[in-house]
Short mmCIF file of C-alpha atoms in Angstrom, two decimals:
data_model
loop_
_atom_site.label_atom_id
_atom_site.label_comp_id
_atom_site.label_asym_id
_atom_site.label_seq_id
_atom_site.Cartn_x
_atom_site.Cartn_y
_atom_site.Cartn_z
CA UNK A 1 2.13 -39.82 6.57
CA UNK A 2 -1.20 -41.38 7.23
CA UNK A 3 -4.10 -39.25 7.98
CA UNK A 4 -4.61 -39.01 11.94
CA UNK A 5 -8.29 -39.37 12.32
CA UNK A 6 -7.74 -39.71 16.10
CA UNK A 7 -5.99 -36.37 16.17
CA UNK A 8 -8.74 -34.67 14.05
CA UNK A 9 -11.42 -36.13 16.44
CA UNK A 10 -9.66 -34.59 19.41
CA UNK A 11 -9.25 -31.20 17.81
CA UNK A 12 -12.91 -31.20 16.74
CA UNK A 13 -14.16 -31.98 20.14
CA UNK A 14 -11.73 -29.60 21.84
CA UNK A 15 -12.88 -26.68 19.74
CA UNK A 16 -16.63 -27.33 20.24
CA UNK A 17 -15.97 -27.72 24.01
CA UNK A 18 -14.00 -24.47 24.12
CA UNK A 19 -16.92 -22.72 22.44
CA UNK A 20 -19.23 -24.45 24.75
CA UNK A 21 -17.52 -22.71 27.73
CA UNK A 22 -18.75 -19.35 26.52
CA UNK A 23 -21.25 -17.55 28.48
CA UNK A 24 -23.96 -17.01 25.90
CA UNK A 25 -25.78 -19.92 24.46
CA UNK A 26 -25.57 -18.52 20.94
CA UNK A 27 -21.79 -18.40 21.20
CA UNK A 28 -21.59 -21.98 22.03
CA UNK A 29 -22.97 -23.26 18.48
CA UNK A 30 -20.45 -24.06 15.78
CA UNK A 31 -21.18 -25.31 12.23
CA UNK A 32 -19.00 -27.39 9.98
CA UNK A 33 -17.47 -24.36 8.36
CA UNK A 34 -16.17 -23.08 11.74
CA UNK A 35 -14.92 -26.38 12.84
CA UNK A 36 -12.93 -27.12 9.77
CA UNK A 37 -11.27 -23.66 9.86
CA UNK A 38 -10.37 -24.15 13.56
CA UNK A 39 -8.88 -27.52 12.76
CA UNK A 40 -6.89 -25.82 9.96
CA UNK A 41 -5.54 -23.09 12.31
CA UNK A 42 -4.63 -25.73 14.81
CA UNK A 43 -2.58 -27.53 12.07
CA UNK A 44 -1.08 -24.08 11.16
CA UNK A 45 0.12 -23.24 14.77
CA UNK A 46 1.47 -26.79 15.21
CA UNK A 47 3.39 -26.58 12.02
CA UNK A 48 5.03 -23.38 12.99
CA UNK A 49 6.91 -24.97 15.79
CA UNK A 50 7.30 -28.38 14.22
CA UNK A 51 9.17 -27.78 10.87
CA UNK A 52 6.03 -27.57 8.66
CA UNK A 53 4.65 -30.95 10.12
CA UNK A 54 0.99 -30.68 10.83
CA UNK A 55 -0.81 -32.41 13.61
CA UNK A 56 -3.66 -34.24 11.62
CA UNK A 57 -1.81 -35.03 8.39
CA UNK A 58 -5.00 -33.99 6.67
CA UNK A 59 -4.43 -33.17 2.87
CA UNK A 60 -5.56 -29.61 2.96
CA UNK A 61 -6.40 -27.68 -0.07
CA UNK A 62 -7.75 -24.34 -1.07
CA UNK A 63 -11.24 -24.74 -1.71
CA UNK A 64 -14.41 -22.52 -2.18
CA UNK A 65 -14.43 -21.48 1.43
CA UNK A 66 -10.65 -21.64 1.87
CA UNK A 67 -8.70 -24.34 3.59
CA UNK A 68 -10.84 -27.61 3.07
CA UNK A 69 -10.02 -31.23 3.93
CA UNK A 70 -12.82 -33.79 2.96
CA UNK A 71 -11.11 -36.15 5.45
CA UNK A 72 -11.70 -33.69 8.35
CA UNK A 73 -15.23 -32.89 7.16
CA UNK A 74 -16.12 -36.57 7.42
CA UNK A 75 -14.79 -36.69 11.03
CA UNK A 76 -17.20 -34.03 12.30
CA UNK A 77 -20.37 -36.12 12.73
CA UNK A 78 -18.65 -39.28 14.35
CA UNK A 79 -16.29 -37.15 16.57
CA UNK A 80 -19.03 -34.88 17.98
CA UNK A 81 -21.56 -37.69 18.38
CA UNK A 82 -19.09 -39.60 20.50
CA UNK A 83 -19.17 -36.96 23.22
CA UNK A 84 -22.85 -36.40 23.06
CA UNK A 85 -22.80 -32.94 21.32
CA UNK A 86 -26.15 -31.43 20.46
CA UNK A 87 -26.89 -31.32 16.65
CA UNK A 88 -29.32 -28.63 15.55
CA UNK A 89 -30.57 -27.79 12.11
CA UNK A 90 -31.20 -24.15 11.29
CA UNK A 91 -33.34 -22.73 8.64
CA UNK A 92 -30.74 -22.47 5.93
CA UNK A 93 -30.42 -19.63 3.55
CA UNK A 94 -28.29 -21.32 0.91
CA UNK A 95 -29.73 -24.68 0.93
CA UNK A 96 -26.19 -25.96 1.80
CA UNK A 97 -26.42 -28.64 4.45
CA UNK A 98 -23.31 -27.50 6.29
CA UNK A 99 -24.66 -23.85 6.33
CA UNK A 100 -27.69 -24.84 8.41
CA UNK A 101 -26.10 -27.25 10.91
CA UNK A 102 -24.85 -26.29 14.31
CA UNK A 103 -23.29 -28.44 17.14
CA UNK A 104 -22.95 -27.49 20.70
CA UNK A 105 -21.87 -29.00 24.11
CA UNK A 106 -20.90 -27.59 27.49
CA UNK A 107 -18.99 -30.04 29.38
CA UNK A 108 -16.11 -28.64 31.53
CA UNK A 109 -14.49 -31.90 32.71
CA UNK A 110 -14.43 -33.09 29.00
CA UNK A 111 -12.89 -29.97 27.98
CA UNK A 112 -10.14 -30.23 30.57
CA UNK A 113 -9.51 -33.89 29.38
CA UNK A 114 -9.25 -32.92 25.79
CA UNK A 115 -6.99 -30.01 26.50
CA UNK A 116 -4.49 -32.46 28.47
CA UNK A 117 -4.39 -34.60 25.39
CA UNK A 118 -3.52 -31.86 23.01
CA UNK A 119 0.04 -30.25 22.48
CA UNK A 120 0.36 -27.00 24.18
CA UNK A 121 1.58 -25.55 20.86
CA UNK A 122 -1.95 -25.85 19.89
CA UNK A 123 -4.16 -25.34 23.02
CA UNK A 124 -2.20 -22.02 23.67
CA UNK A 125 -3.67 -20.60 20.47
CA UNK A 126 -6.84 -22.23 20.01
CA UNK A 127 -8.24 -20.58 22.90
CA UNK A 128 -7.30 -17.29 21.53
CA UNK A 129 -8.75 -17.99 18.18
CA UNK A 130 -12.05 -19.28 19.50
CA UNK A 131 -12.29 -16.21 21.69
CA UNK A 132 -11.54 -13.81 18.93
CA UNK A 133 -13.63 -15.36 16.25
CA UNK A 134 -16.44 -17.52 17.96
CA UNK A 135 -19.10 -17.82 15.28
CA UNK A 136 -17.95 -14.96 13.11
CA UNK A 137 -17.48 -16.68 9.67
CA UNK A 138 -16.42 -13.50 7.74
CA UNK A 139 -13.79 -12.78 10.47
CA UNK A 140 -12.47 -16.20 10.65
CA UNK A 141 -12.45 -16.64 6.73
CA UNK A 142 -10.63 -13.26 6.47
CA UNK A 143 -8.04 -14.50 9.06
CA UNK A 144 -7.46 -17.93 7.40
CA UNK A 145 -7.20 -16.23 3.86
CA UNK A 146 -4.31 -14.20 5.34
CA UNK A 147 -2.39 -17.16 6.51
CA UNK A 148 0.83 -18.01 4.54
CA UNK A 149 -0.20 -21.37 3.18
CA UNK A 150 -3.36 -19.53 1.73
CA UNK A 151 -1.50 -16.56 0.39
CA UNK A 152 0.86 -18.93 -1.57
CA UNK A 153 -1.86 -21.11 -3.19
CA UNK A 154 -4.31 -20.74 -5.86
CA UNK A 155 -7.77 -22.24 -5.65
CA UNK A 156 -7.78 -26.08 -5.74
CA UNK A 157 -4.14 -26.31 -4.91
CA UNK A 158 -2.81 -28.19 -1.97
CA UNK A 159 -1.72 -26.04 1.03
CA UNK A 160 1.96 -26.02 1.96
CA UNK A 161 2.22 -25.77 5.70
CA UNK A 162 6.17 -25.58 5.48
CA UNK A 163 5.85 -21.78 4.66
CA UNK A 164 4.35 -21.27 8.19
CA UNK A 165 7.58 -22.30 9.78
CA UNK A 166 9.17 -18.85 9.45
CA UNK A 167 6.41 -17.39 11.22
CA UNK A 168 7.38 -19.06 14.40
CA UNK A 169 8.24 -16.51 17.07
CA UNK A 170 11.41 -17.77 18.77
CA UNK A 171 11.09 -18.44 22.50
CA UNK A 172 13.74 -15.99 23.32
CA UNK A 173 14.41 -13.29 20.93
CA UNK A 174 18.04 -13.12 19.91
CA UNK A 175 19.51 -10.12 21.41
CA UNK A 176 20.95 -7.92 18.62
CA UNK A 177 24.30 -6.23 19.52
CA UNK A 178 24.02 -2.57 19.81
CA UNK A 179 27.14 -0.46 18.70
CA UNK A 180 26.60 1.82 21.81
CA UNK A 181 26.69 -1.06 24.16
CA UNK A 182 30.01 -2.31 22.51
CA UNK A 183 31.75 0.91 22.99
CA UNK A 184 34.62 1.10 25.47
CA UNK A 185 34.17 3.58 28.49
CA UNK A 186 36.90 5.70 27.30
CA UNK A 187 35.10 6.05 23.75
CA UNK A 188 31.82 6.65 25.43
CA UNK A 189 33.25 9.48 27.36
CA UNK A 190 34.85 11.05 24.42
CA UNK A 191 31.53 10.60 22.56
CA UNK A 192 29.78 12.47 25.34
CA UNK A 193 32.29 15.30 25.30
CA UNK A 194 31.87 15.81 21.55
CA UNK A 195 28.18 15.78 21.76
CA UNK A 196 28.38 18.36 24.57
CA UNK A 197 30.57 20.52 22.25
CA UNK A 198 28.15 20.25 19.52
CA UNK A 199 25.41 21.42 21.90
CA UNK A 200 27.54 24.54 22.62
CA UNK A 201 28.07 25.04 18.94
CA UNK A 202 24.32 24.83 18.33
CA UNK A 203 23.39 27.43 20.97
CA UNK A 204 25.83 29.80 19.57
CA UNK A 205 25.16 29.16 15.84
CA UNK A 206 23.71 32.01 14.00
CA UNK A 207 21.02 31.26 11.41
CA UNK A 208 22.38 31.53 7.91
CA UNK A 209 20.92 34.71 6.35
CA UNK A 210 19.22 33.46 3.27
CA UNK A 211 17.64 36.02 1.09
CA UNK A 212 14.26 34.24 0.53
CA UNK A 213 11.40 35.93 -1.10
CA UNK A 214 7.96 34.88 -2.17
CA UNK A 215 8.24 34.43 -5.99
CA UNK A 216 4.68 35.43 -6.71
CA UNK A 217 2.86 37.43 -4.08
CA UNK A 218 -0.70 37.01 -5.40
CA UNK A 219 -0.91 34.16 -8.05
CA UNK A 220 -4.08 34.89 -10.05
CA UNK A 221 -6.84 32.38 -8.55
CA UNK A 222 -9.68 33.35 -10.82
CA UNK A 223 -11.94 31.76 -13.50
CA UNK A 224 -9.03 31.11 -15.77
CA UNK A 225 -7.20 29.33 -12.94
CA UNK A 226 -10.37 27.24 -11.90
CA UNK A 227 -10.89 26.41 -15.49
CA UNK A 228 -7.23 25.50 -15.99
CA UNK A 229 -7.24 23.15 -12.94
CA UNK A 230 -10.50 21.48 -14.15
CA UNK A 231 -8.95 20.99 -17.61
CA UNK A 232 -5.86 19.26 -16.16
CA UNK A 233 -8.09 16.94 -14.25
CA UNK A 234 -9.93 16.13 -17.32
CA UNK A 235 -6.76 15.20 -19.04
CA UNK A 236 -6.39 12.63 -16.27
CA UNK A 237 -9.40 10.61 -17.82
CA UNK A 238 -12.91 9.85 -16.87
CA UNK A 239 -13.39 9.77 -13.15
CA UNK A 240 -14.27 6.50 -11.38
CA UNK A 241 -17.93 5.96 -10.74
CA UNK A 242 -19.02 4.91 -7.42
CA UNK A 243 -21.12 1.69 -7.22
CA UNK A 244 -20.81 -1.96 -7.36
CA UNK A 245 -18.57 -3.61 -9.98
CA UNK A 246 -17.66 -7.10 -10.91
CA UNK A 247 -13.97 -7.84 -10.74
CA UNK A 248 -12.42 -10.78 -12.43
CA UNK A 249 -9.14 -11.96 -11.06
CA UNK A 250 -6.30 -13.15 -13.36
CA UNK A 251 -4.78 -16.52 -12.47
CA UNK A 252 -1.43 -14.67 -11.96
CA UNK A 253 -3.14 -12.89 -8.85
CA UNK A 254 -2.65 -16.12 -6.71
CA UNK A 255 1.08 -16.11 -6.88
CA UNK A 256 1.63 -12.27 -6.92
CA UNK A 257 3.81 -10.53 -4.48
CA UNK A 258 0.85 -8.31 -3.64
CA UNK A 259 -0.96 -11.19 -1.84
CA UNK A 260 2.24 -12.39 -0.20
CA UNK A 261 3.63 -9.05 0.89
CA UNK A 262 2.28 -9.00 4.27
CA UNK A 263 0.71 -5.91 5.73
CA UNK A 264 1.54 -2.44 4.68
CA UNK A 265 2.36 -0.95 8.00
CA UNK B 1 12.22 25.19 -29.79
CA UNK B 2 11.29 27.22 -26.59
CA UNK B 3 9.75 30.60 -26.85
CA UNK B 4 11.42 33.79 -25.41
CA UNK B 5 8.98 34.16 -22.49
CA UNK B 6 9.80 30.80 -20.74
CA UNK B 7 12.42 30.05 -18.25
CA UNK B 8 13.88 27.22 -20.51
CA UNK B 9 15.03 29.93 -22.89
CA UNK B 10 17.51 31.23 -20.31
CA UNK B 11 19.31 27.86 -20.34
CA UNK B 12 18.81 27.71 -24.12
CA UNK B 13 16.85 25.24 -26.25
CA UNK B 14 19.87 23.13 -26.99
CA UNK B 15 20.83 22.93 -23.25
CA UNK B 16 17.59 22.06 -21.46
CA UNK B 17 17.32 18.52 -22.35
CA UNK B 18 20.39 16.31 -22.95
CA UNK B 19 21.02 12.73 -23.87
CA UNK B 20 20.96 10.29 -21.06
CA UNK B 21 23.92 8.39 -22.55
CA UNK B 22 24.70 6.38 -19.35
CA UNK B 23 20.87 5.10 -19.66
CA UNK B 24 20.64 5.30 -15.92
CA UNK B 25 17.83 6.21 -13.74
CA UNK B 26 19.18 9.32 -12.15
CA UNK B 27 17.90 12.67 -11.02
CA UNK B 28 16.55 14.67 -14.10
CA UNK B 29 15.85 11.45 -16.05
CA UNK B 30 12.82 11.56 -18.27
CA UNK B 31 11.09 8.33 -17.85
CA UNK B 32 7.75 6.79 -18.66
CA UNK B 33 5.68 5.27 -15.96
CA UNK B 34 2.05 4.59 -14.76
CA UNK B 35 1.41 7.69 -12.83
CA UNK B 36 -1.82 7.56 -10.57
CA UNK B 37 -3.82 10.60 -10.69
CA UNK B 38 -4.48 11.28 -6.95
CA UNK B 39 -7.93 12.73 -6.92
CA UNK B 40 -9.01 15.00 -4.02
CA UNK B 41 -11.49 12.48 -3.09
CA UNK B 42 -9.88 9.07 -3.68
CA UNK B 43 -11.87 5.83 -3.78
CA UNK B 44 -11.69 2.55 -1.98
CA UNK B 45 -12.48 -0.85 -3.44
CA UNK B 46 -14.54 -2.57 -0.90
CA UNK B 47 -14.81 -6.22 -1.57
CA UNK B 48 -18.43 -6.89 -1.06
CA UNK B 49 -18.55 -10.68 -1.64
CA UNK B 50 -17.97 -13.15 -4.44
CA UNK B 51 -20.36 -13.37 -7.51
CA UNK B 52 -20.61 -17.06 -6.83
CA UNK B 53 -19.73 -18.27 -3.17
CA UNK B 54 -17.98 -21.27 -4.69
CA UNK B 55 -15.54 -19.51 -6.84
CA UNK B 56 -12.58 -17.30 -6.17
CA UNK B 57 -11.92 -15.91 -9.83
CA UNK B 58 -14.43 -13.06 -9.50
CA UNK B 59 -15.90 -10.76 -6.84
CA UNK B 60 -18.16 -7.99 -6.38
CA UNK B 61 -16.33 -4.78 -5.48
CA UNK B 62 -18.09 -1.46 -4.30
CA UNK B 63 -16.28 1.53 -5.32
CA UNK B 64 -16.83 4.02 -2.54
CA UNK B 65 -15.30 7.38 -1.80
CA UNK B 66 -12.65 6.91 0.73
CA UNK B 67 -13.11 8.90 3.98
CA UNK B 68 -10.70 8.54 6.94
CA UNK B 69 -13.80 8.60 9.28
CA UNK B 70 -15.69 5.76 7.38
CA UNK B 71 -13.39 2.92 6.31
CA UNK B 72 -14.96 0.25 4.36
CA UNK B 73 -16.81 -2.29 6.35
CA UNK B 74 -16.50 -6.03 6.63
CA UNK B 75 -17.94 -8.26 4.05
CA UNK B 76 -20.00 -11.40 4.66
CA UNK B 77 -18.00 -13.61 2.35
CA UNK B 78 -14.28 -12.42 2.22
CA UNK B 79 -12.37 -12.23 -1.10
CA UNK B 80 -9.33 -14.44 -0.80
CA UNK B 81 -7.77 -12.65 -3.86
CA UNK B 82 -7.74 -9.34 -1.99
CA UNK B 83 -6.38 -9.98 1.51
CA UNK B 84 -5.81 -7.07 3.88
CA UNK B 85 -4.84 -6.53 7.40
CA UNK B 86 -6.69 -4.65 9.89
CA UNK B 87 -6.80 -0.90 9.19
CA UNK B 88 -5.86 -1.40 5.48
CA UNK B 89 -8.01 -0.63 2.51
CA UNK B 90 -7.80 -1.29 -1.15
CA UNK B 91 -7.51 2.27 -2.71
CA UNK B 92 -8.34 3.02 -6.31
CA UNK B 93 -6.80 5.56 -8.49
CA UNK B 94 -6.82 6.40 -12.13
CA UNK B 95 -3.34 5.79 -13.54
CA UNK B 96 -1.97 6.56 -17.09
CA UNK B 97 1.34 5.83 -18.61
CA UNK B 98 2.92 9.25 -18.68
CA UNK B 99 6.39 10.87 -19.09
CA UNK B 100 7.70 11.62 -15.53
CA UNK B 101 10.67 13.58 -14.37
CA UNK B 102 12.81 11.86 -11.73
CA UNK B 103 13.19 14.43 -8.95
CA UNK B 104 15.01 12.20 -6.50
CA UNK B 105 16.65 8.81 -6.96
CA UNK B 106 19.19 8.46 -4.23
CA UNK B 107 17.00 6.02 -2.14
CA UNK B 108 19.71 3.60 -1.22
CA UNK B 109 19.08 -0.14 -1.52
CA UNK B 110 18.60 -1.68 1.93
CA UNK B 111 21.08 -4.29 3.03
CA UNK B 112 19.15 -7.60 2.89
CA UNK B 113 20.86 -8.64 6.12
CA UNK B 114 18.95 -5.86 7.81
CA UNK B 115 15.57 -6.78 6.24
CA UNK B 116 15.37 -10.55 7.16
CA UNK B 117 11.71 -11.49 7.78
CA UNK B 118 10.46 -7.99 6.95
CA UNK B 119 7.64 -7.68 4.27
CA UNK B 120 9.48 -6.67 0.90
CA UNK B 121 7.17 -3.70 0.47
CA UNK B 122 8.68 -2.03 3.54
CA UNK B 123 12.14 -1.95 1.92
CA UNK B 124 11.56 -1.90 -1.98
CA UNK B 125 13.49 0.96 -3.44
CA UNK B 126 11.58 3.74 -4.84
CA UNK B 127 12.23 6.90 -6.77
CA UNK B 128 10.48 10.28 -6.43
CA UNK B 129 8.85 11.45 -9.67
CA UNK B 130 6.65 14.19 -11.11
CA UNK B 131 4.25 13.41 -13.95
CA UNK B 132 3.80 15.48 -17.01
CA UNK B 133 0.31 16.08 -18.39
CA UNK B 134 0.42 16.51 -22.25
CA UNK B 135 -1.06 19.77 -23.62
CA UNK B 136 -1.65 19.25 -27.28
CA UNK B 137 -2.96 22.58 -28.46
CA UNK B 138 -2.77 21.50 -32.13
CA UNK B 139 -5.76 19.10 -31.41
CA UNK B 140 -7.31 21.45 -28.95
CA UNK B 141 -7.63 18.48 -26.87
CA UNK B 142 -10.18 18.50 -24.15
CA UNK B 143 -10.71 22.33 -23.99
CA UNK B 144 -7.19 23.77 -24.33
CA UNK B 145 -6.88 26.77 -21.94
CA UNK B 146 -4.15 29.04 -23.52
CA UNK B 147 -4.30 31.66 -20.83
CA UNK B 148 -3.75 29.28 -18.17
CA UNK B 149 -0.94 27.60 -19.80
CA UNK B 150 0.59 30.94 -20.55
CA UNK B 151 0.56 31.65 -16.63
CA UNK B 152 2.07 28.27 -16.08
CA UNK B 153 4.84 29.22 -18.66
CA UNK B 154 5.44 32.29 -16.79
CA UNK B 155 5.93 30.49 -13.51
CA UNK B 156 2.89 31.84 -11.80
CA UNK B 157 1.76 28.87 -9.77
CA UNK B 158 4.46 26.80 -7.72
CA UNK B 159 2.75 23.49 -8.30
CA UNK B 160 3.06 23.60 -12.21
CA UNK B 161 6.01 23.83 -14.66
CA UNK B 162 5.58 24.37 -18.30
CA UNK B 163 7.86 22.25 -20.61
CA UNK B 164 8.32 20.94 -24.01
CA UNK B 165 9.48 17.25 -24.01
CA UNK B 166 12.10 15.94 -26.46
CA UNK B 167 10.15 12.71 -27.04
CA UNK B 168 8.82 12.44 -30.65
CA UNK B 169 5.06 12.03 -31.34
CA UNK B 170 4.11 13.50 -28.03
CA UNK B 171 1.95 16.64 -27.49
CA UNK B 172 3.44 20.03 -28.20
CA UNK B 173 3.67 21.37 -24.74
CA UNK B 174 3.36 19.63 -21.24
CA UNK B 175 2.76 20.69 -17.65
CA UNK B 176 4.75 19.10 -15.07
CA UNK B 177 2.69 18.49 -11.98
CA UNK B 178 4.92 19.15 -8.89
CA UNK B 179 1.80 18.75 -6.77
CA UNK B 180 1.62 15.21 -7.92
CA UNK B 181 5.22 14.27 -6.73
CA UNK B 182 4.96 10.49 -5.95
CA UNK B 183 7.10 7.57 -5.40
CA UNK B 184 7.25 4.91 -7.99
CA UNK B 185 8.98 1.47 -7.74
CA UNK B 186 12.56 1.46 -8.85
CA UNK B 187 12.28 -2.04 -10.33
CA UNK B 188 12.75 -2.42 -14.12
CA UNK B 189 9.15 -3.19 -14.67
CA UNK B 190 7.88 -0.05 -12.97
CA UNK B 191 9.29 2.39 -15.54
CA UNK B 192 10.96 2.78 -19.00
CA UNK B 193 13.83 5.15 -19.57
CA UNK B 194 13.53 7.66 -22.35
CA UNK B 195 16.77 8.71 -24.06
CA UNK B 196 16.77 12.02 -22.22
CA UNK B 197 17.35 13.74 -19.01
CA UNK B 198 17.56 17.47 -17.95
CA UNK B 199 20.93 19.12 -18.02
CA UNK B 200 22.60 20.08 -14.77
CA UNK B 201 21.53 23.76 -15.33
CA UNK B 202 17.98 22.74 -16.07
CA UNK B 203 17.98 20.46 -13.04
CA UNK B 204 18.99 23.46 -10.84
CA UNK B 205 15.89 25.39 -11.95
CA UNK B 206 13.57 22.45 -11.35
CA UNK B 207 15.15 22.17 -7.75
CA UNK B 208 14.43 25.96 -7.19
CA UNK B 209 10.87 25.26 -8.39
CA UNK B 210 10.62 22.46 -5.97
CA UNK B 211 11.86 24.55 -3.16
CA UNK B 212 9.37 27.12 -4.06
CA UNK B 213 6.57 24.55 -3.71
CA UNK B 214 7.89 23.20 -0.47
CA UNK B 215 8.99 26.22 1.26
CA UNK B 216 6.89 28.87 -0.35
CA UNK B 217 9.87 31.06 -1.15
CA UNK B 218 12.82 31.14 -3.43
CA UNK B 219 16.41 32.57 -3.35
CA UNK B 220 16.04 36.31 -4.08
CA UNK B 221 19.17 36.14 -6.16
CA UNK B 222 18.17 32.79 -7.86
CA UNK B 223 17.44 32.60 -11.53
CA UNK B 224 13.72 31.96 -11.13
CA UNK B 225 13.36 35.34 -9.07
CA UNK B 226 15.32 37.22 -11.85
CA UNK B 227 13.18 35.58 -14.49
CA UNK B 228 9.97 36.59 -12.69
CA UNK B 229 11.20 40.19 -12.49
CA UNK B 230 11.60 40.21 -16.29
CA UNK B 231 8.15 38.66 -16.92
CA UNK B 232 6.54 41.21 -14.55
CA UNK B 233 8.24 44.02 -15.98
CA UNK B 234 7.20 42.90 -19.46
CA UNK B 235 3.59 41.87 -18.85
CA UNK B 236 2.84 44.18 -15.72
CA UNK B 237 0.51 46.36 -18.00
CA UNK B 238 -1.53 43.44 -19.09
CA UNK B 239 -1.71 41.65 -15.96
CA UNK B 240 -1.62 43.84 -12.81
CA UNK B 241 -2.29 40.90 -10.63
CA UNK B 242 0.16 38.17 -9.92
CA UNK B 243 2.88 40.67 -9.99
CA UNK B 244 5.58 40.49 -7.59
CA UNK B 245 8.98 42.08 -7.95
CA UNK B 246 11.18 40.31 -5.10
CA UNK B 247 11.42 43.08 -2.48
CA UNK B 248 12.76 42.75 0.98
CA UNK B 249 14.39 39.50 1.81
CA UNK B 250 12.39 37.52 4.33
#
């Protein structure tokens, strides 16, 4: 599938115009890192409802700041210049040109035009993403790192958007049959009677007389006990020491089920 | 094998541990697993950022005490290797390969048809185990506390159970930490079966001890209560605290 530079331009312009509709001047400014991640998210939400097909046909890969496409990056300047966006260079901390560049444009009519040209599968979500993350690079990166194509790739690998398909919420959740709903009226009545009988039984039930006793009334909590507990803890090994540590990740981390396991709620 | 003053001697040395001939994970099985030592103040691993912004193979982590009121903050440069959802943290515990006693293994496998689309870690089967801490008095390891071990052997504290494990090459004595009851994964790579399991009679005693820990009381007519009566009658003159002849049922 050929790279759709027109679609990329449209997305870049739309995202910048969405940010441009913000109240505060500072919130309207986006840099290349924001723009690329928002285009990635647009492709992701599009893929969910289109069998893994992406809107831009960009060759996305896992790069140093997550999803990256050189082709998309190269479209930023021409696409934003075309709509007269303002380019500003900030004093950079890292020396990275992208890090110090910010674009902005407030133009309500253009925003509406671009919105009409994009699929609703995309526009529906992009407003939420720009509202939620705005200029917040850590928050935006944290979110894209948790998306399925990223969780299934190692650094420098291409991203597979077909993995996003199963995330698609179905328009109408399929109703699951409940056993209670399928019960005949006769059986429902019988169940109700039985449950009432159980209620009566519960009321008249006498608690089973268990002969329970405290085994040791006053276990000795003294010096010997405290030393014993401390000694058991020593057997567990040296405690962790607070502070900063450098962690190195094994190559197996990227394909591990821990990364792909979803949240632990 | 077992001295006269321990609960195991009632069951008999030859009848406490038996061979796990079925080689199955079951209640009472003695297994080897990595057991986290759950400290009173756990730690959180807070990804602070990357050592090099352009690389994902390493990161700087801050080890901080984990407080429910002060969860780790957000990092300037997220670490892709450690994704986490809102409200989650990466917690760190020391873990050691230890003998563990399987207390509960009846967690049924969940029908896959019912778990479609759910994260696997919501339904992965687990077993409930308690870890043994080795007490090697021969090497006087890390300040052996004979008086404390004797109290544990006499069932003075509900959270500890003294035992001798049948595994060769291990410490002479061990303490089962019922206060460290914890789930471990029931997948094959989470544990290793030993050749041994507790006998049915031994398991009844462990069940009584677990009951004591959870409910704070035991059956007045149970073996543990009768055992404690004997211990207190024997050692009352030496230790006048810790004594409790089971009296009125509660």
